[in-house]
Amino acid sequence: MTNDVFEPQFTGWRMKRFVIKLNSSDNCVKMKNNDVVIIENIASSKLDGNIMIIGRKYNTVENFFEKPCASNLLSIYNASQLSHLQSWMLSDIKEKLMCLPLIDYDINNCVILPLLHLQ
């Protein structure tokens, strides 16, 4: 956990349009600044009590394919190189994503897909 958060901690949180959880099928989100983040914890801020997410962002997010069109036009990306632990405000989550590892359960190299039913 990072230094700016503390108890209580949560295993999930219900947003207006989706639920985020700490399991691998529900822990990938896009932030308002377009960072793609894997959530590892949800906790309160020491400073103001606001709910924070703790996780790692992908340092490299690029097109997964170029033909017949660039995959970013469909919000599909290849993401790799997870960062160190960081924290973000829960309210800064823009949307929930799906992270599919390209190599046996290795989240350091994934295909990131939008959840179409939430669009």
Short mmCIF file of C-alpha atoms in Angstrom, two decimals:
data_model
loop_
_atom_site.label_atom_id
_atom_site.label_comp_id
_atom_site.label_asym_id
_atom_site.label_seq_id
_atom_site.Cartn_x
_atom_site.Cartn_y
_atom_site.Cartn_z
CA MET A 1 0.00 0.00 0.00
CA THR A 2 1.20 3.56 -0.62
CA ASN A 3 1.92 6.07 2.16
CA ASP A 4 -1.08 8.31 1.44
CA VAL A 5 -3.80 5.73 2.15
CA PHE A 6 -4.97 3.77 5.19
CA GLU A 7 -7.87 1.77 6.64
CA PRO A 8 -10.56 0.94 5.81
CA GLN A 9 -9.67 -1.10 2.76
CA PHE A 10 -12.21 -2.55 0.34
CA THR A 11 -12.31 -5.59 -1.97
CA GLY A 12 -14.67 -3.89 -4.40
CA TRP A 13 -16.64 -0.74 -5.13
CA ARG A 14 -19.88 -0.13 -7.03
CA MET A 15 -19.68 2.77 -9.47
CA LYS A 16 -22.70 4.21 -11.33
CA ARG A 17 -22.21 2.04 -14.44
CA PHE A 18 -19.98 -0.83 -13.28
CA VAL A 19 -18.34 -2.61 -10.36
CA ILE A 20 -14.62 -2.76 -9.75
CA LYS A 21 -13.06 -5.54 -7.69
CA LEU A 22 -9.56 -6.70 -6.87
CA ASN A 23 -9.83 -9.92 -8.90
CA SER A 24 -8.21 -10.13 -12.33
CA SER A 25 -11.50 -10.04 -14.23
CA ASP A 26 -12.70 -6.76 -12.67
CA ASN A 27 -9.59 -4.72 -11.84
CA CYS A 28 -8.61 -2.95 -15.07
CA VAL A 29 -9.71 0.67 -15.58
CA LYS A 30 -8.97 3.73 -17.70
CA MET A 31 -8.47 6.95 -15.78
CA LYS A 32 -9.62 10.42 -16.87
CA ASN A 33 -6.03 11.19 -17.91
CA ASN A 34 -6.16 8.00 -20.10
CA ASP A 35 -3.78 5.96 -17.91
CA VAL A 36 -4.63 2.25 -18.02
CA VAL A 37 -4.42 0.94 -14.44
CA ILE A 38 -4.52 -2.50 -12.81
CA ILE A 39 -6.12 -2.03 -9.36
CA GLU A 40 -4.49 -3.88 -6.45
CA ASN A 41 -6.30 -2.23 -3.52
CA ILE A 42 -9.06 0.23 -2.66
CA ALA A 43 -8.65 2.30 0.51
CA SER A 44 -9.25 5.68 2.16
CA SER A 45 -6.97 8.71 1.83
CA LYS A 46 -5.06 9.77 4.96
CA LEU A 47 -5.44 13.40 3.94
CA ASP A 48 -9.18 13.78 3.42
CA GLY A 49 -10.85 10.37 3.75
CA ASN A 50 -11.67 10.16 0.02
CA ILE A 51 -11.67 6.70 -1.53
CA MET A 52 -8.47 5.93 -3.46
CA ILE A 53 -7.42 3.12 -5.76
CA ILE A 54 -3.92 1.71 -5.46
CA GLY A 55 -2.43 0.02 -8.47
CA ARG A 56 0.04 0.00 -11.30
CA LYS A 57 -0.35 1.81 -14.61
CA TYR A 58 0.92 0.51 -17.92
CA ASN A 59 3.90 2.59 -19.04
CA THR A 60 3.56 1.42 -22.65
CA VAL A 61 0.15 1.49 -24.36
CA GLU A 62 0.18 1.11 -28.15
CA ASN A 63 -1.91 -0.21 -31.02
CA PHE A 64 -2.53 -3.96 -30.92
CA PHE A 65 -3.00 -4.04 -34.70
CA GLU A 66 -2.70 -1.58 -37.60
CA LYS A 67 -4.82 -3.25 -40.31
CA PRO A 68 -7.56 -2.93 -41.47
CA CYS A 69 -7.47 0.14 -39.18
CA ALA A 70 -5.46 1.25 -36.19
CA SER A 71 -6.78 -0.60 -33.14
CA ASN A 72 -6.88 2.57 -31.05
CA LEU A 73 -9.88 3.65 -33.18
CA LEU A 74 -11.70 0.74 -31.52
CA SER A 75 -10.13 1.39 -28.09
CA ILE A 76 -8.07 -1.81 -28.33
CA TYR A 77 -4.46 -1.63 -27.14
CA ASN A 78 -1.38 -3.67 -26.38
CA ALA A 79 -0.23 -2.69 -22.88
CA SER A 80 3.05 -3.60 -21.20
CA GLN A 81 5.58 -2.52 -18.57
CA LEU A 82 3.64 -2.06 -15.34
CA SER A 83 4.81 0.81 -13.13
CA HIS A 84 5.50 0.85 -9.40
CA LEU A 85 2.52 1.18 -7.01
CA GLN A 86 0.69 4.50 -7.26
CA SER A 87 -2.62 5.89 -6.01
CA TRP A 88 -5.47 7.70 -7.77
CA MET A 89 -8.79 9.14 -6.66
CA LEU A 90 -11.66 6.69 -7.23
CA SER A 91 -13.58 9.57 -8.84
CA ASP A 92 -10.89 9.81 -11.54
CA ILE A 93 -11.91 6.46 -13.07
CA LYS A 94 -13.29 7.03 -16.57
CA GLU A 95 -14.27 3.50 -17.59
CA LYS A 96 -13.79 -0.17 -16.89
CA LEU A 97 -11.69 -2.26 -19.28
CA MET A 98 -10.83 -5.90 -19.86
CA CYS A 99 -7.21 -7.05 -19.67
CA LEU A 100 -6.39 -10.28 -21.51
CA PRO A 101 -2.82 -11.53 -20.91
CA LEU A 102 -0.99 -12.43 -24.11
CA ILE A 103 1.21 -14.97 -22.30
CA ASP A 104 -0.12 -17.36 -19.63
CA TYR A 105 -1.48 -15.11 -16.87
CA ASP A 106 1.30 -12.52 -17.28
CA ILE A 107 -0.38 -9.13 -16.83
CA ASN A 108 2.84 -7.37 -17.83
CA ASN A 109 1.83 -7.86 -21.49
CA CYS A 110 -1.90 -7.64 -22.22
CA VAL A 111 -4.49 -6.79 -24.79
CA ILE A 112 -6.76 -4.10 -23.38
CA LEU A 113 -10.37 -4.12 -24.61
CA PRO A 114 -13.33 -1.85 -23.88
CA LEU A 115 -16.45 -3.37 -22.36
CA LEU A 116 -18.93 -2.70 -25.16
CA HIS A 117 -22.03 -3.17 -23.03
CA LEU A 118 -20.90 -0.15 -20.97
CA GLN A 119 -20.48 2.13 -24.00
#
